[in-house]
PDB file of C-alpha atoms in Angstrom:
ATOM      1  CA  MET A   1      13.235  22.880  20.168  1.00 73.00           C
ATOM      2  CA  ILE A   2      14.007  22.951  23.873  1.00 79.00           C
ATOM      3  CA  LEU A   3      11.756  21.048  26.261  1.00 74.00           C
ATOM      4  CA  PRO A   4      12.373  21.334  29.993  1.00 83.00           C
ATOM      5  CA  ASN A   5      12.633  17.955  31.749  1.00 85.00           C
ATOM      6  CA  SER A   6       9.853  18.986  34.124  1.00 83.00           C
ATOM      7  CA  GLN A   7       7.455  19.385  31.169  1.00 78.00           C
ATOM      8  CA  VAL A   8       8.499  16.110  29.555  1.00 77.00           C
ATOM      9  CA  ALA A   9       8.117  14.185  32.803  1.00 83.00           C
ATOM     10  CA  ARG A  10       4.557  15.445  33.389  1.00 85.00           C
ATOM     11  CA  ARG A  11       3.133  14.862  29.938  1.00 81.00           C
ATOM     12  CA  ARG A  12       2.426  11.986  27.643  1.00 83.00           C
ATOM     13  CA  ILE A  13       4.811  11.770  24.678  1.00 76.00           C
ATOM     14  CA  ILE A  14       3.451  10.619  21.328  1.00 76.00           C
ATOM     15  CA  ASN A  15       5.961   9.617  18.674  1.00 74.00           C
ATOM     16  CA  TYR A  16       4.239  10.351  15.376  1.00 74.00           C
ATOM     17  CA  SER A  17       7.197   9.102  13.365  1.00 73.00           C
ATOM     18  CA  ALA A  18       7.227   5.624  14.920  1.00 67.00           C
ATOM     19  CA  PRO A  19       6.493   2.962  12.316  1.00 64.00           C
ATOM     20  CA  LYS A  20       3.210   1.113  12.382  1.00 71.00           C
ATOM     21  CA  PRO A  21       3.378  -2.585  13.220  1.00 75.00           C
ATOM     22  CA  GLN A  22       2.863  -3.505   9.577  1.00 80.00           C
ATOM     23  CA  TYR A  23       5.787  -2.247   7.526  1.00 81.00           C
ATOM     24  CA  ARG A  24       6.477  -2.060   3.776  1.00 85.00           C
ATOM     25  CA  ALA A  25      10.055  -2.725   2.794  1.00 86.00           C
ATOM     26  CA  GLN A  26      11.765  -2.442  -0.563  1.00 89.00           C
ATOM     27  CA  LEU A  27      14.879  -3.880  -2.096  1.00 89.00           C
ATOM     28  CA  SER A  28      16.462  -3.637  -5.520  1.00 92.00           C
ATOM     29  CA  LEU A  29      17.509  -6.532  -7.726  1.00 92.00           C
ATOM     30  CA  LYS A  30      19.413  -6.513 -10.980  1.00 95.00           C
ATOM     31  CA  LEU A  31      18.928  -9.293 -13.521  1.00 95.00           C
ATOM     32  CA  ALA A  32      20.579  -9.908 -16.875  1.00 95.00           C
ATOM     33  CA  HIS A  33      19.027  -8.478 -20.042  1.00 91.00           C
ATOM     34  CA  GLU A  34      18.454 -12.011 -21.306  1.00 93.00           C
ATOM     35  CA  VAL A  35      15.701 -12.566 -18.716  1.00 94.00           C
ATOM     36  CA  PRO A  36      12.402 -11.319 -20.227  1.00 94.00           C
ATOM     37  CA  LEU A  37      10.572  -8.735 -18.092  1.00 94.00           C
ATOM     38  CA  ASP A  38       7.492 -10.903 -17.499  1.00 94.00           C
ATOM     39  CA  ALA A  39       9.611 -13.930 -16.626  1.00 95.00           C
ATOM     40  CA  ALA A  40      11.731 -11.840 -14.245  1.00 95.00           C
ATOM     41  CA  LYS A  41       8.677 -10.516 -12.418  1.00 95.00           C
ATOM     42  CA  GLU A  42       7.187 -14.007 -12.189  1.00 95.00           C
ATOM     43  CA  MET A  43      10.450 -15.460 -10.864  1.00 94.00           C
ATOM     44  CA  ILE A  44      10.840 -12.705  -8.252  1.00 94.00           C
ATOM     45  CA  LEU A  45       7.215 -13.030  -7.093  1.00 93.00           C
ATOM     46  CA  LYS A  46       7.662 -16.784  -6.729  1.00 93.00           C
ATOM     47  CA  ALA A  47      10.753 -16.265  -4.550  1.00 91.00           C
ATOM     48  CA  VAL A  48       9.001 -13.634  -2.435  1.00 89.00           C
ATOM     49  CA  GLY A  49       6.015 -15.958  -2.020  1.00 88.00           C
ATOM     50  CA  GLU A  50       8.272 -18.623  -0.527  1.00 87.00           C
ATOM     51  CA  ALA A  51       9.849 -16.267   2.017  1.00 84.00           C
ATOM     52  CA  ARG A  52       8.740 -16.953   5.597  1.00 82.00           C
ATOM     53  CA  LEU A  53       8.660 -13.396   6.927  1.00 82.00           C
ATOM     54  CA  ILE A  54       7.022 -11.675   3.962  1.00 86.00           C
ATOM     55  CA  GLN A  55       3.233 -11.291   4.103  1.00 87.00           C
ATOM     56  CA  THR A  56       1.029 -12.415   1.251  1.00 88.00           C
ATOM     57  CA  GLU A  57      -1.544  -9.666   2.002  1.00 90.00           C
ATOM     58  CA  PRO A  58      -1.115  -6.956   0.968  1.00 90.00           C
ATOM     59  CA  ALA A  59       0.470  -8.608  -2.027  1.00 92.00           C
ATOM     60  CA  PRO A  60       4.110  -7.854  -2.879  1.00 94.00           C
ATOM     61  CA  ASP A  61       4.760  -6.052  -6.134  1.00 93.00           C
ATOM     62  CA  ILE A  62       7.612  -5.760  -8.585  1.00 95.00           C
ATOM     63  CA  ARG A  63       8.430  -2.581 -10.499  1.00 95.00           C
ATOM     64  CA  LEU A  64      10.934  -2.138 -13.274  1.00 95.00           C
ATOM     65  CA  GLN A  65      13.305   0.606 -12.118  1.00 95.00           C
ATOM     66  CA  GLU A  66      15.857   0.806 -14.883  1.00 93.00           C
ATOM     67  CA  LEU A  67      16.850  -0.738 -18.167  1.00 93.00           C
ATOM     68  CA  GLY A  68      20.594  -0.443 -17.653  1.00 90.00           C
ATOM     69  CA  SER A  69      23.571  -1.312 -19.791  1.00 91.00           C
ATOM     70  CA  ASP A  70      24.630  -4.023 -17.296  1.00 91.00           C
ATOM     71  CA  GLY A  71      21.149  -5.449 -16.612  1.00 94.00           C
ATOM     72  CA  ASN A  72      17.599  -4.548 -15.659  1.00 96.00           C
ATOM     73  CA  SER A  73      16.911  -3.258 -12.138  1.00 96.00           C
ATOM     74  CA  TYR A  74      13.699  -4.139 -10.315  1.00 96.00           C
ATOM     75  CA  ALA A  75      12.180  -2.682  -7.147  1.00 95.00           C
ATOM     76  CA  VAL A  76      10.700  -5.424  -4.993  1.00 94.00           C
ATOM     77  CA  ARG A  77       8.167  -4.042  -2.512  1.00 94.00           C
ATOM     78  CA  PHE A  78       6.712  -6.272   0.186  1.00 91.00           C
ATOM     79  CA  TRP A  79       5.079  -6.116   3.610  1.00 89.00           C
ATOM     80  CA  LEU A  80       6.391  -7.403   6.921  1.00 85.00           C
ATOM     81  CA  THR A  81       4.348  -7.903  10.079  1.00 80.00           C
ATOM     82  CA  ARG A  82       6.758  -5.838  12.167  1.00 68.00           C
ATOM     83  CA  PHE A  83       9.295  -3.098  11.439  1.00 63.00           C
ATOM     84  CA  GLU A  84      12.085  -4.897  13.261  1.00 62.00           C
ATOM     85  CA  ARG A  85      11.790  -7.901  10.924  1.00 59.00           C
ATOM     86  CA  ASP A  86      13.267  -5.872   8.050  1.00 58.00           C
ATOM     87  CA  VAL A  87      16.771  -6.532   9.353  1.00 56.00           C
ATOM     88  CA  ASP A  88      15.972 -10.225   9.949  1.00 54.00           C
ATOM     89  CA  CYS A  89      14.619 -10.548   6.439  1.00 58.00           C
ATOM     90  CA  ARG A  90      17.588  -8.906   4.746  1.00 58.00           C
ATOM     91  CA  GLY A  91      20.158 -10.723   6.857  1.00 50.00           C
ATOM     92  CA  THR A  92      19.120 -14.301   6.061  1.00 47.00           C
ATOM     93  CA  SER A  93      17.764 -16.384   3.240  1.00 45.00           C
ATOM     94  CA  CYS A  94      14.196 -15.914   4.493  1.00 46.00           C
ATOM     95  CA  CYS A  95      13.709 -13.045   2.125  1.00 47.00           C
ATOM     96  CA  LEU A  96      14.998 -13.756  -1.383  1.00 45.00           C
TER      97      LEU A  96
END
């Protein structure tokens, strides 16, 4: 799409793909087979609950992704107050 500068300068631009302030992030974890599924979910939820940047509402959730030969993979989905905090959360111990 080609937009002349004169048209862009005179009109309001709305970015429909911009993230909302509240943002759901996801990460994957792999735990050993020896950790029972219920215990793994409980342990992960406890760690997420102690993280400073992760919101408690809406509640985080844990999903089993894969029963692999080298361990079980879990999807950890949680909400942050702002999109830009995703990098902060993943880069420090504030997350998990």
